[in-house]
């Protein structure tokens, strides 16, 4: 894969926590597609089923899509971050008391190490975003995001083709890679012209993942 | 202060850990100005005296100055991050075993909460960097950095003026705010022309901190 590491998906990290959240569950709720997930200062939340998007804002109120949380994952707890959590598909959330969560972590050195690893993974991703922001060109970022979508959310069909249902909106793609919406349209159309993807209503088919990967590797830096 | 939050200094967060590092110290060392601080996978390090700079690299090897660590602070432990830690002035480092550090955290819920706060502070800063990167103009970033330097590392002299000794190199300032070196020279010269700062060999005097703050508040967004 390319030197551009862009993997805004939290996936399957929370298997070790699922038991805890089911056992100590205070409150369980279904969030409909497009609705916000409520976060509470004294509770930790867990995505048991579905897919969530995390938006963050800076002090000036500019909001940006930062990442996706896949099912079987704790929802990062940082109420102060100007964060908005939105269901990308219907999603099931479990809540436990914050004390139960903390007590679980301090119950063993291993649990703490798992917790640290999980936090560092997010922190590492965030750091990479800073380091890569002005280095990679806009099309590299868009191609890489589609490549990751295919790997993470895509379903294989015949001839090694991959279908991505629920393709994120152009607005969301622009937000997560840090570009304008018009660039998203432009570069996806380019991928279509050279036969790497095919757009259909609400979905995209990646016809040649290997060619997409090679294209990303050939991209030049922005500088 | 301005809506642009840029505070790349870890300061005095580690007072609660100092005892632990002194008590369990395995190894103590002095790092000369400009030299690298060694990090080990099985040890945690603590800056007891001095000032450190943390550089991070992306997968392509592009390095950037990310922040400063002031004395009485643990040195973030993430050996996998392509990180380089450099002494900005002669610095004293204490090392303890990783297990001792983890055991300290899990010894109470309060210690874990302090640890989480410390990690979140870094994570929050990093997140803000992503969110602000393309929003604030280059001069806002440079002015804000000098404002923070004055507050954190500056020493008050007569008439409310503030001296910043060991002014970071233009290269470091450019790296930390994400711009070119020529911009640093240009905007510091502008500050000098309007009488807000005065440059002397190896130091800078902020003559009017209030005026600098107002200037930052008046900056327009990049967009």
XYZ file of C-alpha atoms in Angstrom:
446
model
C 0.000 0.000 0.000
C 0.978 3.614 -0.438
C 3.063 5.534 2.005
C -0.001 7.605 2.727
C -1.535 6.067 5.833
C -5.121 7.132 6.163
C -7.344 4.787 8.055
C -10.182 6.654 9.746
C -12.001 3.524 10.904
C -12.107 2.167 14.424
C -12.727 -1.491 13.963
C -13.292 -4.444 16.239
C -11.075 -3.075 18.986
C -13.665 -3.493 21.662
C -14.294 -7.249 21.718
C -12.691 -7.419 25.171
C -15.152 -4.794 26.452
C -18.373 -6.197 25.065
C -19.010 -8.509 28.015
C -18.486 -5.643 30.443
C -20.961 -3.399 28.604
C -23.594 -6.144 28.370
C -23.136 -7.178 32.008
C -23.150 -3.653 33.493
C -25.532 -2.091 30.939
C -27.530 0.720 32.535
C -29.348 1.769 29.436
C -29.628 0.564 25.830
C -30.933 2.552 22.864
C -31.393 2.371 19.100
C -30.291 5.457 17.166
C -31.883 5.906 13.761
C -29.734 6.674 10.720
C -28.798 10.360 10.680
C -29.643 10.995 14.360
C -27.146 12.127 16.989
C -25.908 9.767 19.705
C -26.125 11.337 23.163
C -23.029 11.320 25.327
C -23.090 11.821 29.089
C -20.286 12.961 31.395
C -20.824 10.088 33.830
C -21.409 7.283 31.347
C -19.399 5.363 28.794
C -21.055 4.294 25.550
C -20.457 1.260 23.371
C -21.516 0.650 19.778
C -22.952 -2.856 19.817
C -24.426 -2.789 16.294
C -24.264 -0.278 13.443
C -21.857 2.371 12.231
C -21.170 5.826 13.672
C -19.477 8.968 12.430
C -17.505 11.248 14.760
C -17.408 14.954 13.975
C -15.101 17.297 15.860
C -15.159 21.100 16.030
C -12.494 23.661 16.754
C -12.972 26.711 18.980
C -14.314 28.698 16.028
C -17.055 26.117 15.458
C -15.668 24.639 12.236
C -16.772 21.043 12.177
C -15.024 18.179 10.472
C -15.760 14.476 10.076
C -12.852 12.756 11.801
C -13.643 9.067 11.748
C -15.980 6.132 11.658
C -16.630 3.736 14.501
C -17.555 0.218 13.484
C -19.622 -2.068 15.675
C -18.197 -3.748 18.810
C -16.280 -0.629 19.810
C -16.377 1.736 22.746
C -17.292 5.293 21.776
C -14.409 7.601 22.706
C -15.197 9.517 25.837
C -14.195 13.172 25.643
C -17.216 15.280 26.308
C -15.221 18.487 26.169
C -14.070 18.050 22.588
C -16.915 19.716 20.735
C -17.772 16.317 19.404
C -20.865 15.136 17.556
C -21.589 11.465 17.048
C -24.028 10.593 14.247
C -25.471 7.220 13.258
C -24.524 6.389 9.649
C -26.926 3.430 9.766
C -29.383 2.373 12.506
C -27.198 1.659 15.518
C -27.491 0.064 18.952
C -25.753 1.802 21.842
C -25.101 0.446 25.336
C -24.273 2.716 28.263
C -22.509 1.853 31.525
C -21.480 3.984 34.493
C -18.115 5.690 34.134
C -16.931 4.149 37.425
C -17.606 0.652 36.103
C -15.494 1.445 33.060
C -12.605 2.869 35.088
C -12.733 -0.004 37.575
C -12.506 -2.461 34.707
C -9.333 -0.771 33.405
C -7.585 -0.700 36.759
C -8.522 -4.288 37.572
C -5.383 -5.537 35.765
C -2.199 -4.302 34.116
C -3.311 -6.081 30.940
C -6.587 -4.155 30.817
C -4.664 -0.913 31.191
C -2.294 -1.905 28.373
C -5.270 -2.675 26.114
C -6.801 0.679 26.998
C -3.520 2.513 26.278
C -3.186 0.722 22.940
C -6.706 1.758 21.977
C -6.099 5.401 22.903
C -2.726 5.434 21.160
C -4.274 4.086 17.981
C -6.608 7.083 17.818
C -3.867 9.464 18.838
C -1.536 8.016 16.219
C -4.162 8.442 13.536
C -4.762 12.025 14.585
C -1.032 12.760 14.581
C -0.727 11.295 11.095
C -3.508 13.606 9.956
C -1.482 16.601 11.132
C 1.711 15.302 9.545
C 0.055 14.414 6.240
C -2.375 17.311 5.883
C -0.306 19.468 3.588
C 1.926 16.816 2.136
C -0.342 14.591 0.147
C -2.361 15.852 -2.768
C -6.092 15.973 -2.661
C -6.585 13.128 -5.134
C -4.234 10.836 -3.189
C -6.376 11.450 -0.121
C -9.657 10.763 -1.923
C -8.331 7.646 -3.657
C -6.917 6.355 -0.360
C -10.214 6.919 1.409
C -12.109 4.950 -1.260
C -9.475 2.220 -1.074
C -9.996 1.963 2.685
C -13.783 2.052 2.325
C -13.559 -0.885 -0.082
C -11.401 -2.849 2.346
C -13.394 -2.043 5.458
C -17.020 -1.697 4.377
C -16.996 -3.267 0.909
C -18.494 -6.625 -0.035
C -16.824 -8.828 -2.632
C -18.904 -9.809 -5.628
C -17.913 -11.672 -8.824
C -14.520 -11.123 -10.549
C -12.951 -9.642 -7.432
C -15.137 -6.555 -7.738
C -16.153 -4.842 -4.496
C -19.448 -3.084 -3.757
C -19.535 -0.238 -1.263
C -23.125 0.306 -0.173
C -24.029 3.383 1.828
C -21.271 5.373 0.145
C -20.614 8.422 2.352
C -21.982 11.684 1.001
C -19.651 13.894 -0.999
C -19.860 16.368 1.862
C -18.606 13.757 4.333
C -15.816 12.573 2.026
C -14.712 16.190 1.492
C -14.798 16.795 5.243
C -12.835 13.706 6.246
C -10.030 14.229 3.733
C -10.026 18.007 4.185
C -10.946 19.247 0.716
C -13.845 20.794 -1.202
C -16.873 18.862 -2.362
C -16.182 19.668 -6.001
C -12.843 17.840 -5.785
C -14.593 14.703 -4.562
C -16.913 14.695 -7.581
C -14.046 15.454 -9.914
C -11.708 12.713 -8.724
C -14.383 10.034 -8.438
C -15.408 10.852 -12.005
C -11.772 10.452 -13.046
C -11.654 7.016 -11.415
C -14.782 6.125 -13.339
C -13.345 7.306 -16.655
C -10.323 5.037 -16.341
C -12.541 2.104 -15.384
C -11.420 1.653 -11.778
C -14.823 2.368 -10.206
C -18.432 2.460 -11.332
C -21.007 4.691 -9.663
C -24.621 3.616 -9.208
C -27.354 5.176 -7.139
C -26.211 5.225 -3.467
C -23.361 2.822 -4.079
C -20.043 2.499 -5.803
C -18.391 -0.585 -7.283
C -14.626 -0.815 -7.113
C -13.884 -2.843 -10.237
C -10.134 -3.056 -9.842
C -8.774 -2.629 -6.312
C -5.215 -3.503 -7.381
C -5.238 -0.745 -10.017
C -6.551 1.707 -7.415
C -3.703 0.758 -5.102
C -1.140 1.272 -7.881
C -2.660 4.634 -8.718
C -2.247 5.759 -5.091
C 1.361 4.583 -5.055
C 2.105 6.612 -8.184
C 0.694 9.864 -6.838
C 3.102 12.647 -6.348
C 3.423 14.736 -3.248
C 1.720 18.061 -3.073
C 4.927 19.945 -2.543
C -7.407 35.416 23.758
C -8.098 34.631 20.141
C -10.279 31.800 18.967
C -7.148 30.196 17.621
C -6.078 27.739 20.304
C -2.489 26.784 19.813
C -0.648 25.687 22.874
C 2.124 23.230 22.036
C 3.573 23.167 25.552
C 3.183 20.384 28.082
C 3.599 22.101 31.376
C 3.730 21.018 34.986
C 1.308 18.154 34.487
C 3.561 15.635 36.075
C 3.919 16.908 39.639
C 1.946 13.894 40.875
C 4.443 11.561 39.150
C 7.697 13.125 40.281
C 7.848 11.158 43.549
C 7.267 7.905 41.707
C 10.067 8.607 39.222
C 12.516 9.623 41.954
C 11.601 6.656 44.158
C 11.699 3.996 41.445
C 14.443 5.599 39.314
C 16.467 2.951 37.488
C 18.672 5.300 35.579
C 19.245 9.054 35.424
C 20.992 10.985 32.667
C 21.849 14.505 31.522
C 21.165 15.259 27.853
C 23.141 18.140 26.373
C 21.398 20.860 24.371
C 20.726 19.621 20.835
C 21.198 15.919 21.652
C 18.528 13.246 21.288
C 16.843 11.677 24.314
C 16.787 7.879 24.102
C 13.466 6.119 24.594
C 13.153 2.443 25.478
C 10.188 0.115 24.963
C 10.270 -1.144 28.551
C 10.936 2.136 30.319
C 9.091 5.353 30.990
C 11.019 8.622 30.996
C 10.445 11.799 32.982
C 11.854 15.259 32.359
C 13.037 16.390 35.771
C 14.888 19.520 34.600
C 15.209 21.260 31.250
C 13.128 21.608 28.102
C 12.518 19.075 25.340
C 11.191 19.204 21.809
C 9.148 16.380 20.332
C 9.392 15.770 16.592
C 7.059 13.337 14.850
C 7.361 11.803 11.393
C 4.821 10.383 8.994
C 5.267 7.170 7.017
C 7.058 9.090 4.256
C 9.641 10.351 6.745
C 8.519 13.980 6.819
C 9.386 15.269 10.236
C 7.641 18.031 12.113
C 8.139 19.685 15.487
C 4.956 18.912 17.379
C 5.494 20.242 20.878
C 7.625 21.216 23.800
C 7.787 19.407 27.112
C 8.573 21.551 30.107
C 10.242 20.208 33.235
C 8.380 18.018 35.766
C 6.579 16.105 33.025
C 6.512 12.512 31.891
C 7.772 12.045 28.331
C 4.958 10.557 26.238
C 5.535 6.874 25.665
C 4.824 5.812 22.089
C 7.921 4.243 20.684
C 6.199 3.297 17.454
C 5.374 6.865 16.446
C 8.498 7.786 14.528
C 9.240 10.209 17.290
C 12.444 12.113 18.040
C 12.960 13.866 21.359
C 15.615 16.586 21.417
C 16.930 18.623 24.346
C 16.318 22.341 23.734
C 18.509 23.129 26.768
C 20.591 20.786 28.971
C 18.024 18.417 30.484
C 17.823 15.779 33.220
C 15.904 12.602 32.444
C 14.799 9.903 34.891
C 13.804 6.431 33.757
C 11.661 3.865 35.533
C 10.442 0.399 34.503
C 7.278 0.398 32.460
C 5.638 -2.003 34.924
C 6.203 0.436 37.781
C 4.491 3.141 35.750
C 1.501 0.966 34.846
C 1.179 -0.305 38.419
C 1.078 3.272 39.666
C -1.806 4.105 37.308
C -3.900 1.089 38.253
C -3.299 1.564 41.977
C -6.308 3.910 42.173
C -9.215 5.229 40.110
C -7.902 8.744 40.767
C -4.503 7.927 39.265
C -6.218 6.532 36.185
C -8.331 9.682 35.855
C -5.200 11.847 36.074
C -3.547 9.689 33.425
C -6.588 9.921 31.135
C -6.683 13.708 31.554
C -3.017 13.971 30.609
C -3.456 11.817 27.505
C -6.624 13.667 26.499
C -4.832 16.981 26.765
C -2.286 15.868 24.171
C -4.961 14.269 22.043
C -7.089 17.404 22.218
C -4.164 19.545 21.129
C -3.442 17.224 18.236
C -7.091 17.235 17.190
C -7.124 21.032 17.263
C -4.085 21.048 15.003
C -6.006 19.001 12.435
C -9.099 21.176 12.737
C -7.169 24.445 12.561
C -4.507 23.553 10.017
C -6.169 25.052 6.974
C -8.405 27.541 8.711
C -6.075 30.028 10.305
C -3.681 32.109 8.297
C 0.024 31.684 8.591
C 0.601 34.981 10.409
C -2.092 34.178 12.994
C -0.238 30.949 13.725
C 3.150 32.622 14.045
C 1.826 35.467 16.207
C -0.005 32.969 18.433
C 3.107 30.877 18.858
C 5.143 33.909 19.935
C 2.344 34.933 22.283
C 2.435 31.489 23.886
C 6.230 31.500 24.072
C 6.082 34.812 25.926
C 3.554 33.409 28.393
C 5.240 30.079 28.955
C 8.967 30.683 28.616
C 9.205 34.464 28.859
C 10.594 36.447 31.795
C 9.053 39.780 32.750
C 11.388 42.764 32.815
C 10.635 46.472 33.291
C 7.501 48.155 31.855
C 5.683 44.829 31.411
C 8.090 43.826 28.671
C 8.873 40.126 28.314
C 12.167 38.546 27.273
C 12.152 35.195 25.513
C 15.648 33.717 25.739
C 16.525 30.660 23.660
C 14.106 31.739 20.958
C 13.421 28.654 18.836
C 15.137 28.622 15.463
C 13.169 29.853 12.455
C 13.239 26.287 11.195
C 11.541 25.040 14.389
C 8.956 27.829 14.385
C 8.151 27.106 10.736
C 7.865 23.392 11.510
C 5.616 23.727 14.529
C 3.139 26.085 12.881
C 3.337 24.289 9.526
C 4.688 27.010 7.246
C 7.867 27.993 5.404
C 10.864 29.552 7.079
C 10.620 32.695 4.971
C 7.175 33.400 6.422
C 8.588 33.273 9.939
C 11.214 35.892 9.091
C 8.652 38.021 7.290
C 6.041 38.077 10.037
C 8.490 38.555 12.899
C 9.951 41.505 10.955
C 6.432 42.891 10.613
C 5.903 42.619 14.372
C 9.175 44.480 14.827
C 8.172 47.263 12.424
C 4.992 48.014 14.348
C 6.909 48.023 17.640
C 5.387 44.936 19.234
C 8.635 42.967 19.452
C 12.335 43.681 19.323
C 14.854 41.125 18.096
C 18.308 40.813 19.596
C 20.903 38.106 19.173
C 19.352 34.772 20.276
C 16.447 36.420 22.041
C 13.334 38.399 21.404
C 11.664 41.033 23.580
C 7.890 41.241 23.496
C 7.366 44.938 24.194
C 3.579 44.930 24.159
C 1.893 41.593 24.889
C -1.581 43.164 24.959
C -1.103 44.632 21.478
C 0.074 41.230 20.236
C -3.061 39.631 21.646
C -5.260 42.230 19.943
C -3.450 41.689 16.666
C -4.176 37.948 16.855
C -7.836 38.616 17.595
C -8.097 40.857 14.542
C -6.633 38.322 12.123
C -8.895 37.040 9.455
C -9.403 33.433 8.571
C -7.528 31.899 5.697
C -10.666 30.968 3.825
